[in-house]
mmCIF file of C-alpha atoms in Angstrom:
data_model
loop_
_atom_site.group_PDB
_atom_site.id
_atom_site.type_symbol
_atom_site.label_atom_id
_atom_site.label_comp_id
_atom_site.label_asym_id
_atom_site.label_seq_id
_atom_site.Cartn_x
_atom_site.Cartn_y
_atom_site.Cartn_z
ATOM 1 C CA MET A 1 219.403 69.672 103.905
ATOM 2 C CA SER A 2 215.767 69.075 104.821
ATOM 3 C CA SER A 3 214.327 66.146 106.705
ATOM 4 C CA LYS A 4 210.996 64.717 107.761
ATOM 5 C CA VAL A 5 210.349 62.200 110.515
ATOM 6 C CA ASN A 6 206.977 60.601 111.251
ATOM 7 C CA SER A 7 206.679 60.787 115.026
ATOM 8 C CA LYS A 8 203.710 58.409 115.274
ATOM 9 C CA ALA A 9 206.030 55.483 115.780
ATOM 10 C CA SER A 10 209.610 54.894 116.740
ATOM 11 C CA LEU A 11 212.105 52.687 114.964
ATOM 12 C CA ALA A 12 213.111 49.782 117.233
ATOM 13 C CA PRO A 13 212.039 51.127 120.630
ATOM 14 C CA PRO A 14 214.653 51.182 123.429
ATOM 15 C CA ALA A 15 213.002 48.215 125.152
ATOM 16 C CA VAL A 16 213.409 46.134 122.026
ATOM 17 C CA GLN A 17 217.019 47.274 121.670
ATOM 18 C CA LYS A 18 217.606 46.047 125.216
ATOM 19 C CA GLU A 19 215.964 42.728 124.378
ATOM 20 C CA HIS A 20 218.143 42.406 121.296
ATOM 21 C CA SER A 21 221.250 42.817 123.460
ATOM 22 C CA GLN A 22 219.987 40.413 126.107
ATOM 23 C CA ALA A 23 219.003 37.822 123.519
ATOM 24 C CA SER A 24 222.575 37.785 122.257
ATOM 25 C CA MET A 25 223.578 36.214 125.564
ATOM 26 C CA MET A 26 221.085 33.352 125.250
ATOM 27 C CA ASN A 27 221.257 29.956 123.667
ATOM 28 C CA MET A 28 219.113 29.721 120.561
ATOM 29 C CA GLY A 29 217.527 26.590 121.959
ATOM 30 C CA GLN A 30 215.805 28.783 124.543
ATOM 31 C CA ILE A 31 214.168 31.010 121.936
ATOM 32 C CA ASP A 32 211.106 29.774 120.049
ATOM 33 C CA SER A 33 210.192 33.051 118.396
ATOM 34 C CA VAL A 34 211.053 36.709 118.664
ATOM 35 C CA GLY A 35 208.714 38.937 120.609
ATOM 36 C CA GLU A 36 208.606 42.500 121.776
ATOM 37 C CA ALA A 37 209.849 42.952 125.324
ATOM 38 C CA ASN A 38 207.005 42.941 127.852
ATOM 39 C CA GLY A 39 204.454 42.455 125.080
ATOM 40 C CA ASP A 40 202.734 39.861 122.949
ATOM 41 C CA VAL A 41 203.823 40.950 119.491
ATOM 42 C CA ARG A 42 205.487 38.199 117.469
ATOM 43 C CA TYR A 43 207.472 38.665 114.296
ATOM 44 C CA PRO A 44 208.212 35.714 112.004
ATOM 45 C CA PRO A 45 211.820 34.652 111.377
ATOM 46 C CA MET A 46 213.442 35.604 108.077
ATOM 47 C CA GLY A 47 212.504 32.614 105.988
ATOM 48 C CA PHE A 48 214.447 29.633 107.336
ATOM 49 C CA GLY A 49 211.375 27.512 108.012
ATOM 50 C CA LYS A 50 211.960 24.698 110.473
ATOM 51 C CA GLN A 51 215.707 24.627 109.910
ATOM 52 C CA LYS A 52 217.461 27.408 111.811
ATOM 53 C CA PRO A 53 221.153 27.306 110.890
ATOM 54 C CA LYS A 54 224.064 28.735 112.794
ATOM 55 C CA MET A 55 227.194 30.439 111.558
ATOM 56 C CA LEU A 56 230.661 29.891 113.024
ATOM 57 C CA LEU A 57 233.354 32.538 113.499
ATOM 58 C CA MET A 58 236.692 30.726 113.390
ATOM 59 C CA GLY A 59 240.345 31.602 113.009
ATOM 60 C CA ALA A 60 243.591 31.927 114.899
ATOM 61 C CA ARG A 61 243.787 33.441 118.360
ATOM 62 C CA SER A 62 243.888 37.274 118.321
ATOM 63 C CA SER A 63 242.792 37.382 114.687
ATOM 64 C CA GLY A 64 239.867 39.668 115.589
ATOM 65 C CA LYS A 65 236.876 37.316 115.827
ATOM 66 C CA SER A 66 235.518 38.616 119.131
ATOM 67 C CA SER A 67 236.099 42.221 118.080
ATOM 68 C CA ILE A 68 234.063 41.637 114.929
ATOM 69 C CA SER A 69 231.239 39.986 116.849
ATOM 70 C CA ASN A 70 231.047 42.744 119.433
ATOM 71 C CA VAL A 71 231.209 45.614 116.951
ATOM 72 C CA VAL A 72 228.567 44.181 114.618
ATOM 73 C CA PHE A 73 226.101 42.626 117.039
ATOM 74 C CA ARG A 74 226.654 44.475 120.324
ATOM 75 C CA LYS A 75 227.355 47.941 118.920
ATOM 76 C CA MET A 76 230.679 48.143 120.737
ATOM 77 C CA ALA A 77 232.886 51.041 119.690
ATOM 78 C CA PRO A 78 235.869 49.708 117.704
ATOM 79 C CA HIS A 79 238.459 51.267 120.027
ATOM 80 C CA ASP A 80 236.831 49.523 123.017
ATOM 81 C CA THR A 81 237.667 46.127 121.539
ATOM 82 C CA LEU A 82 241.297 46.726 122.529
ATOM 83 C CA PHE A 83 240.271 45.811 126.080
ATOM 84 C CA LEU A 84 238.545 42.528 125.226
ATOM 85 C CA GLU A 85 239.983 39.447 126.868
ATOM 86 C CA ALA A 86 240.936 36.378 124.852
ATOM 87 C CA THR A 87 238.013 34.072 124.059
ATOM 88 C CA THR A 88 238.200 30.900 126.153
ATOM 89 C CA ALA A 89 234.686 29.530 125.587
ATOM 90 C CA ILE A 90 232.143 29.515 122.776
ATOM 91 C CA ASN A 91 230.283 32.845 122.689
ATOM 92 C CA LYS A 92 226.874 32.825 121.051
ATOM 93 C CA GLN A 93 225.243 35.833 119.441
ATOM 94 C CA VAL A 94 221.600 35.783 118.378
ATOM 95 C CA MET A 95 220.028 37.568 115.413
ATOM 96 C CA PRO A 96 216.389 37.596 116.565
ATOM 97 C CA PHE A 97 214.807 38.702 113.302
ATOM 98 C CA MET A 98 216.215 35.612 111.574
ATOM 99 C CA ASP A 99 215.990 33.162 114.486
ATOM 100 C CA PHE A 100 219.654 32.616 113.739
ATOM 101 C CA GLN A 101 222.835 32.420 115.785
ATOM 102 C CA ILE A 102 226.561 33.110 115.422
ATOM 103 C CA TRP A 103 229.129 31.142 117.420
ATOM 104 C CA ASP A 104 232.481 32.759 118.182
ATOM 105 C CA LEU A 105 234.882 29.831 118.685
ATOM 106 C CA PRO A 106 238.183 30.126 120.587
ATOM 107 C CA GLY A 107 241.036 30.030 118.104
ATOM 108 C CA GLN A 108 243.492 27.904 120.073
ATOM 109 C CA ILE A 109 241.408 24.705 119.871
ATOM 110 C CA ASP A 110 241.337 22.084 117.110
ATOM 111 C CA TYR A 111 237.657 21.212 116.852
ATOM 112 C CA LEU A 112 238.243 18.384 114.382
ATOM 113 C CA SER A 113 240.423 16.425 116.773
ATOM 114 C CA GLY A 114 239.092 13.400 118.610
ATOM 115 C CA SER A 115 238.554 15.502 121.744
ATOM 116 C CA PHE A 116 235.328 17.031 120.393
ATOM 117 C CA SER A 117 232.086 15.796 118.893
ATOM 118 C CA VAL A 118 232.198 17.100 115.339
ATOM 119 C CA SER A 119 228.427 16.845 114.948
ATOM 120 C CA SER A 120 227.730 18.926 118.081
ATOM 121 C CA ILE A 121 229.659 21.839 116.593
ATOM 122 C CA PHE A 122 229.252 21.545 112.828
ATOM 123 C CA SER A 123 225.794 20.032 112.410
ATOM 124 C CA ASN A 124 223.224 22.526 111.124
ATOM 125 C CA VAL A 125 225.970 25.026 110.264
ATOM 126 C CA GLY A 126 225.024 27.167 107.292
ATOM 127 C CA GLY A 127 228.334 28.954 106.974
ATOM 128 C CA ILE A 128 231.810 29.318 108.424
ATOM 129 C CA ILE A 129 233.621 32.648 108.561
ATOM 130 C CA TRP A 130 237.376 32.189 108.865
ATOM 131 C CA VAL A 131 239.135 35.341 110.080
ATOM 132 C CA ILE A 132 242.738 35.837 108.918
ATOM 133 C CA ASP A 133 244.860 38.637 110.378
ATOM 134 C CA ALA A 134 246.380 40.376 107.361
ATOM 135 C CA GLN A 135 249.000 42.030 109.571
ATOM 136 C CA ASP A 136 250.324 38.739 110.948
ATOM 137 C CA ASN A 137 251.943 35.632 109.491
ATOM 138 C CA TYR A 138 248.951 33.959 107.858
ATOM 139 C CA MET A 139 250.508 30.739 106.591
ATOM 140 C CA GLU A 140 249.442 28.623 109.596
ATOM 141 C CA PRO A 141 245.859 30.021 109.663
ATOM 142 C CA ILE A 142 245.553 29.287 105.941
ATOM 143 C CA GLY A 143 246.697 25.712 106.560
ATOM 144 C CA ARG A 144 244.169 25.248 109.356
ATOM 145 C CA PHE A 145 241.400 26.694 107.219
ATOM 146 C CA THR A 146 242.087 24.447 104.228
ATOM 147 C CA ASP A 147 242.334 21.409 106.523
ATOM 148 C CA THR A 148 238.930 22.317 107.971
ATOM 149 C CA VAL A 149 237.351 22.681 104.531
ATOM 150 C CA VAL A 150 238.789 19.385 103.317
ATOM 151 C CA GLN A 151 237.629 17.455 106.385
ATOM 152 C CA LEU A 152 234.138 18.955 106.451
ATOM 153 C CA THR A 153 233.370 18.800 102.726
ATOM 154 C CA ASP A 154 232.315 15.156 102.747
ATOM 155 C CA LEU A 155 230.535 15.367 106.118
ATOM 156 C CA TYR A 156 228.714 18.657 105.582
ATOM 157 C CA PRO A 157 228.807 19.606 101.884
ATOM 158 C CA GLU A 158 226.141 22.296 102.353
ATOM 159 C CA ILE A 159 228.424 24.535 104.443
ATOM 160 C CA LYS A 160 229.475 27.777 102.732
ATOM 161 C CA TYR A 161 232.856 29.297 103.592
ATOM 162 C CA SER A 162 233.865 32.941 103.827
ATOM 163 C CA VAL A 163 237.353 34.262 104.502
ATOM 164 C CA PHE A 164 237.596 37.658 106.178
ATOM 165 C CA ILE A 165 241.029 39.065 105.349
ATOM 166 C CA HIS A 166 240.946 41.237 108.427
ATOM 167 C CA LYS A 167 242.749 44.355 109.708
ATOM 168 C CA THR A 168 243.492 45.596 106.201
ATOM 169 C CA ASP A 169 242.753 49.232 107.081
ATOM 170 C CA SER A 170 246.316 50.038 108.200
ATOM 171 C CA LEU A 171 248.003 48.525 105.131
ATOM 172 C CA THR A 172 249.108 50.663 102.222
ATOM 173 C CA GLU A 173 246.950 50.326 99.135
ATOM 174 C CA ASP A 174 249.506 48.357 97.125
ATOM 175 C CA TYR A 175 250.448 46.056 100.009
ATOM 176 C CA ARG A 176 246.782 45.570 100.833
ATOM 177 C CA GLU A 177 245.960 44.376 97.324
ATOM 178 C CA ASP A 178 249.039 42.139 97.237
ATOM 179 C CA THR A 179 248.072 40.582 100.585
ATOM 180 C CA ILE A 180 244.514 39.880 99.471
ATOM 181 C CA ARG A 181 245.703 38.247 96.241
ATOM 182 C CA ASP A 182 248.323 36.218 98.099
ATOM 183 C CA VAL A 183 245.823 34.847 100.628
ATOM 184 C CA MET A 184 243.321 33.948 97.908
ATOM 185 C CA GLN A 185 245.968 32.261 95.776
ATOM 186 C CA LYS A 186 247.449 30.222 98.611
ATOM 187 C CA ILE A 187 244.038 28.986 99.752
ATOM 188 C CA SER A 188 243.008 28.092 96.205
ATOM 189 C CA ASP A 189 246.268 26.238 95.595
ATOM 190 C CA GLU A 190 246.036 24.213 98.815
ATOM 191 C CA LEU A 191 242.411 23.276 98.209
ATOM 192 C CA PHE A 192 243.208 22.303 94.619
ATOM 193 C CA ASP A 193 246.060 20.108 95.830
ATOM 194 C CA ASN A 194 243.516 18.338 98.050
ATOM 195 C CA GLY A 195 241.141 17.693 95.175
ATOM 196 C CA LEU A 196 238.776 20.647 95.628
ATOM 197 C CA GLU A 197 238.733 22.592 92.375
ATOM 198 C CA ASN A 198 235.762 24.912 92.972
ATOM 199 C CA PRO A 199 235.114 25.056 96.719
ATOM 200 C CA PRO A 200 232.354 27.412 97.983
ATOM 201 C CA VAL A 201 234.733 30.033 99.383
ATOM 202 C CA ASN A 202 234.216 33.814 99.232
ATOM 203 C CA TYR A 203 236.772 36.436 100.266
ATOM 204 C CA TYR A 204 236.194 39.814 101.930
ATOM 205 C CA PRO A 205 238.784 42.407 103.058
ATOM 206 C CA THR A 206 237.471 43.775 106.362
ATOM 207 C CA SER A 207 238.118 46.188 109.191
ATOM 208 C CA ILE A 208 236.099 47.110 112.274
ATOM 209 C CA TYR A 209 237.120 50.739 111.801
ATOM 210 C CA ASP A 210 235.065 51.243 108.639
ATOM 211 C CA HIS A 211 231.933 49.861 106.994
ATOM 212 C CA THR A 212 233.633 46.917 105.279
ATOM 213 C CA ILE A 213 232.878 44.526 108.148
ATOM 214 C CA PHE A 214 229.144 45.279 107.935
ATOM 215 C CA GLU A 215 229.160 44.931 104.162
ATOM 216 C CA ALA A 216 230.954 41.591 104.427
ATOM 217 C CA PHE A 217 228.556 40.256 107.057
ATOM 218 C CA SER A 218 225.646 41.352 104.908
ATOM 219 C CA LYS A 219 226.923 39.313 101.965
ATOM 220 C CA VAL A 220 227.580 36.265 104.140
ATOM 221 C CA ILE A 221 224.131 36.295 105.731
ATOM 222 C CA GLN A 222 222.407 36.813 102.391
ATOM 223 C CA GLY A 223 224.026 33.601 101.193
ATOM 224 C CA LEU A 224 222.252 31.738 104.000
ATOM 225 C CA VAL A 225 218.743 33.117 103.371
ATOM 226 C CA PRO A 226 216.861 30.557 101.225
ATOM 227 C CA GLN A 227 214.241 33.076 100.084
ATOM 228 C CA LEU A 228 216.781 35.676 98.961
ATOM 229 C CA PRO A 229 215.737 35.474 95.260
ATOM 230 C CA THR A 230 212.155 36.304 96.277
ATOM 231 C CA TYR A 231 213.277 39.321 98.295
ATOM 232 C CA GLU A 232 215.500 40.513 95.453
ATOM 233 C CA THR A 233 212.646 40.223 92.961
ATOM 234 C CA LEU A 234 210.370 42.269 95.203
ATOM 235 C CA LEU A 235 213.069 44.891 95.736
ATOM 236 C CA ASP A 236 213.803 45.059 91.986
ATOM 237 C CA THR A 237 210.120 45.803 91.399
ATOM 238 C CA VAL A 238 210.037 48.565 94.010
ATOM 239 C CA ALA A 239 213.283 50.101 92.736
ATOM 240 C CA ALA A 240 211.997 50.195 89.156
ATOM 241 C CA THR A 241 208.531 51.506 90.061
ATOM 242 C CA CYS A 242 209.785 54.225 92.408
ATOM 243 C CA ARG A 243 212.956 54.973 90.414
ATOM 244 C CA PHE A 244 215.261 54.301 93.356
ATOM 245 C CA GLN A 245 218.966 54.099 92.630
ATOM 246 C CA LYS A 246 219.361 51.368 95.280
ATOM 247 C CA VAL A 247 217.079 49.715 97.838
ATOM 248 C CA TYR A 248 217.841 47.577 100.905
ATOM 249 C CA ILE A 249 216.225 45.641 103.741
ATOM 250 C CA PHE A 250 218.267 46.488 106.833
ATOM 251 C CA ASP A 251 218.432 45.049 110.312
ATOM 252 C CA VAL A 252 218.440 48.369 112.128
ATOM 253 C CA MET A 253 220.301 47.025 115.163
ATOM 254 C CA SER A 254 223.351 45.543 113.461
ATOM 255 C CA LYS A 255 223.199 47.629 110.252
ATOM 256 C CA VAL A 256 223.510 44.406 108.295
ATOM 257 C CA TYR A 257 221.346 44.405 105.179
ATOM 258 C CA ILE A 258 219.464 41.187 104.565
ATOM 259 C CA ALA A 259 218.679 41.809 100.911
ATOM 260 C CA SER A 260 218.997 44.454 98.226
ATOM 261 C CA ASP A 261 217.948 44.869 94.623
ATOM 262 C CA THR A 262 220.183 43.267 92.031
ATOM 263 C CA LYS A 263 221.733 46.456 90.661
ATOM 264 C CA PRO A 264 225.456 46.846 91.430
ATOM 265 C CA SER A 265 226.164 48.692 94.664
ATOM 266 C CA ASP A 266 229.158 50.528 96.065
ATOM 267 C CA ILE A 267 230.337 50.999 99.624
ATOM 268 C CA SER A 268 229.512 54.726 99.606
ATOM 269 C CA THR A 269 225.792 53.994 99.132
ATOM 270 C CA TYR A 270 225.869 51.541 102.009
ATOM 271 C CA GLU A 271 227.736 54.061 104.184
ATOM 272 C CA LEU A 272 225.077 56.692 103.458
ATOM 273 C CA CYS A 273 222.277 54.332 104.533
ATOM 274 C CA SER A 274 224.182 53.143 107.580
ATOM 275 C CA ASP A 275 224.824 56.698 108.797
ATOM 276 C CA PHE A 276 221.152 57.519 108.218
ATOM 277 C CA ILE A 277 220.104 54.565 110.389
ATOM 278 C CA ASN A 278 222.428 55.775 113.154
ATOM 279 C CA ALA A 279 220.793 59.218 113.075
ATOM 280 C CA ILE A 280 217.253 57.800 113.130
ATOM 281 C CA MET A 281 218.099 55.404 115.967
ATOM 282 C CA ASP A 282 219.464 58.298 118.028
ATOM 283 C CA ILE A 283 216.281 60.291 117.422
ATOM 284 C CA SER A 284 214.116 57.278 118.313
ATOM 285 C CA ASP A 285 215.989 56.822 121.581
ATOM 286 C CA ILE A 286 215.032 60.364 122.582
ATOM 287 C CA TYR A 287 211.588 60.928 121.060
ATOM 288 C CA GLY A 288 210.196 57.466 120.308
ATOM 289 C CA TRP A 289 207.599 55.624 122.333
ATOM 290 C CA ARG A 290 206.064 52.165 122.382
ATOM 291 C CA ARG A 291 203.158 51.268 120.162
ATOM 292 C CA ASN A 292 200.102 49.206 120.979
ATOM 293 C CA GLU A 293 200.237 46.582 118.275
ATOM 294 C CA PRO A 294 197.826 43.649 118.016
ATOM 295 C CA SER A 295 198.963 40.306 119.379
ATOM 296 C CA ASP A 296 197.369 38.633 116.369
ATOM 297 C CA SER A 297 200.030 38.645 113.636
ATOM 298 C CA SER A 298 197.281 38.417 110.976
ATOM 299 C CA ALA A 299 196.052 41.842 112.075
ATOM 300 C CA GLN A 300 199.536 43.306 111.953
ATOM 301 C CA GLY A 301 199.413 44.301 108.303
ATOM 302 C CA LYS A 302 196.135 46.186 108.759
ATOM 303 C CA ASN A 303 197.726 48.682 111.125
ATOM 304 C CA THR A 304 201.157 49.100 109.524
ATOM 305 C CA ALA A 305 200.172 52.050 107.355
ATOM 306 C CA ALA A 306 199.016 54.084 110.356
ATOM 307 C CA GLN A 307 201.774 53.151 112.787
ATOM 308 C CA THR A 308 204.848 52.515 110.641
ATOM 309 C CA ALA A 309 207.759 54.911 111.198
ATOM 310 C CA GLU A 310 209.303 56.635 108.228
ATOM 311 C CA ALA A 311 211.896 59.300 107.546
ATOM 312 C CA ILE A 312 213.175 61.211 104.534
ATOM 313 C CA VAL A 313 216.362 63.208 104.139
ATOM 314 C CA CYS A 314 216.900 65.323 101.036
ATOM 315 C CA GLY A 315 220.259 66.605 99.879
ATOM 316 C CA ALA A 316 222.327 63.955 101.657
ATOM 317 C CA LYS A 317 225.471 63.903 99.511
ATOM 318 C CA GLY A 318 223.287 64.727 96.523
ATOM 319 C CA HIS A 319 220.776 61.957 97.246
ATOM 320 C CA THR A 320 217.363 61.577 98.816
ATOM 321 C CA VAL A 321 217.228 58.777 101.377
ATOM 322 C CA TYR A 322 213.843 57.216 102.196
ATOM 323 C CA LEU A 323 213.384 54.927 105.218
ATOM 324 C CA ARG A 324 210.272 52.904 106.032
ATOM 325 C CA GLU A 325 209.958 50.604 109.029
ATOM 326 C CA LEU A 326 208.894 47.044 108.136
ATOM 327 C CA ASN A 327 208.700 45.656 111.675
ATOM 328 C CA VAL A 328 210.535 46.180 114.952
ATOM 329 C CA PHE A 329 213.809 44.825 113.571
ATOM 330 C CA LEU A 330 213.754 45.513 109.837
ATOM 331 C CA ALA A 331 213.573 48.658 107.736
ATOM 332 C CA PHE A 332 213.308 49.401 104.014
ATOM 333 C CA ILE A 333 215.743 52.044 102.745
ATOM 334 C CA GLY A 334 215.758 53.507 99.260
ATOM 335 C CA VAL A 335 218.292 55.926 97.767
ATOM 336 C CA SER A 336 217.055 58.208 94.987
ATOM 337 C CA ASN A 337 218.601 60.767 92.665
ATOM 338 C CA GLU A 338 215.228 62.076 91.462
ATOM 339 C CA ALA A 339 214.951 65.865 91.721
ATOM 340 C CA ASN A 340 211.175 65.722 92.263
ATOM 341 C CA PHE A 341 211.147 62.912 94.783
ATOM 342 C CA GLU A 342 209.047 64.758 97.364
ATOM 343 C CA LYS A 343 206.344 65.463 94.778
ATOM 344 C CA GLU A 344 206.141 61.744 94.014
ATOM 345 C CA LYS A 345 206.195 60.651 97.652
ATOM 346 C CA ALA A 346 202.540 59.555 97.629
ATOM 347 C CA MET A 347 203.305 57.071 94.848
ATOM 348 C CA VAL A 348 206.433 55.893 96.677
ATOM 349 C CA ASP A 349 204.480 55.413 99.919
ATOM 350 C CA TYR A 350 201.861 53.334 98.134
ATOM 351 C CA ASN A 351 204.371 51.088 96.375
ATOM 352 C CA VAL A 352 206.488 50.578 99.500
ATOM 353 C CA GLN A 353 203.327 49.757 101.466
ATOM 354 C CA MET A 354 202.459 47.095 98.883
ATOM 355 C CA PHE A 355 206.003 45.761 99.173
ATOM 356 C CA GLN A 356 205.734 45.687 102.962
ATOM 357 C CA ASP A 357 202.438 43.775 102.893
ATOM 358 C CA THR A 358 203.828 41.250 100.413
ATOM 359 C CA LEU A 359 207.071 40.808 102.358
ATOM 360 C CA LEU A 360 205.222 40.092 105.590
ATOM 361 C CA GLN A 361 203.167 37.450 103.788
ATOM 362 C CA VAL A 362 206.368 35.844 102.515
ATOM 363 C CA LEU A 363 207.800 35.898 106.023
ATOM 364 C CA ASP A 364 204.653 34.288 107.438
ATOM 365 C CA ARG A 365 204.924 31.474 104.897
ATOM 366 C CA GLY A 366 208.669 31.098 105.593
#
């Protein structure tokens, strides 16, 4: 296996990684825009405009909400989540590149009771993730979820719902499939009985011990990005021009992909890209250094070609993986099966550079 890494720039410098972790402890109301730590560089949010929605993590106590949040957004090792204490207050995580926040809500509280202001919690919510423990009795959590959907539908019809059927990794294959079908059927039946025939609910089997939790979060977040069709169109063009099998825009910190081309994907392709990001991040921690980027965002695109980090790995499980940094937080990754990819790299570089310039313009307008 051969590899090439451009050492002129590092992917998400350590100082920015530290800022990303610190920002997750802040309230979004304290953050106007995302900047590089100890610098003046500003990167536009991911296309929400003036409205910056939040996403709620809800579910029964001990269902795995805090474990999910810490593994995805704080890079906690899955086995370390065994020592997490029960959530007793709302924990807020921040996704700086999207100017977007995730609230982890304690599971023992009924937020629709008269004890709470419904608007203070559910206003400006783009999506709700309801975590159901597949290894536990899930009848009560299903009832609470359907009650929540029914009560919020009239008040906040724009909210999208996702059900994470969690901790499925230890179930046998047959029992796992039966559990997933049973949860989906019971939720559909209860919502139908309450007059909701086609509610906006998506289902994802997840586990923190594999890549399914990152894949599920990627799908959920994509559903909240208003400019997703534009990103997909741009990625379709790059994939066709460069003959990539699959292309993504990744947040390199969380390994959540914000958009991909519209061709069908499988978990093995995502796993390959995710492992590649881990390797590049480890190299950047050791060999990377900070860049001197202009404080004027309009001048940013003029210097990207000279200072953008990139990496190529050939022969990775029979594929060539191409990574190109878009800004401090985001990276373009393409997976190719072309035997002569390295000979066509100049064409790929040119087309990806055009994509990068166009994407940054879209982000500026967003």
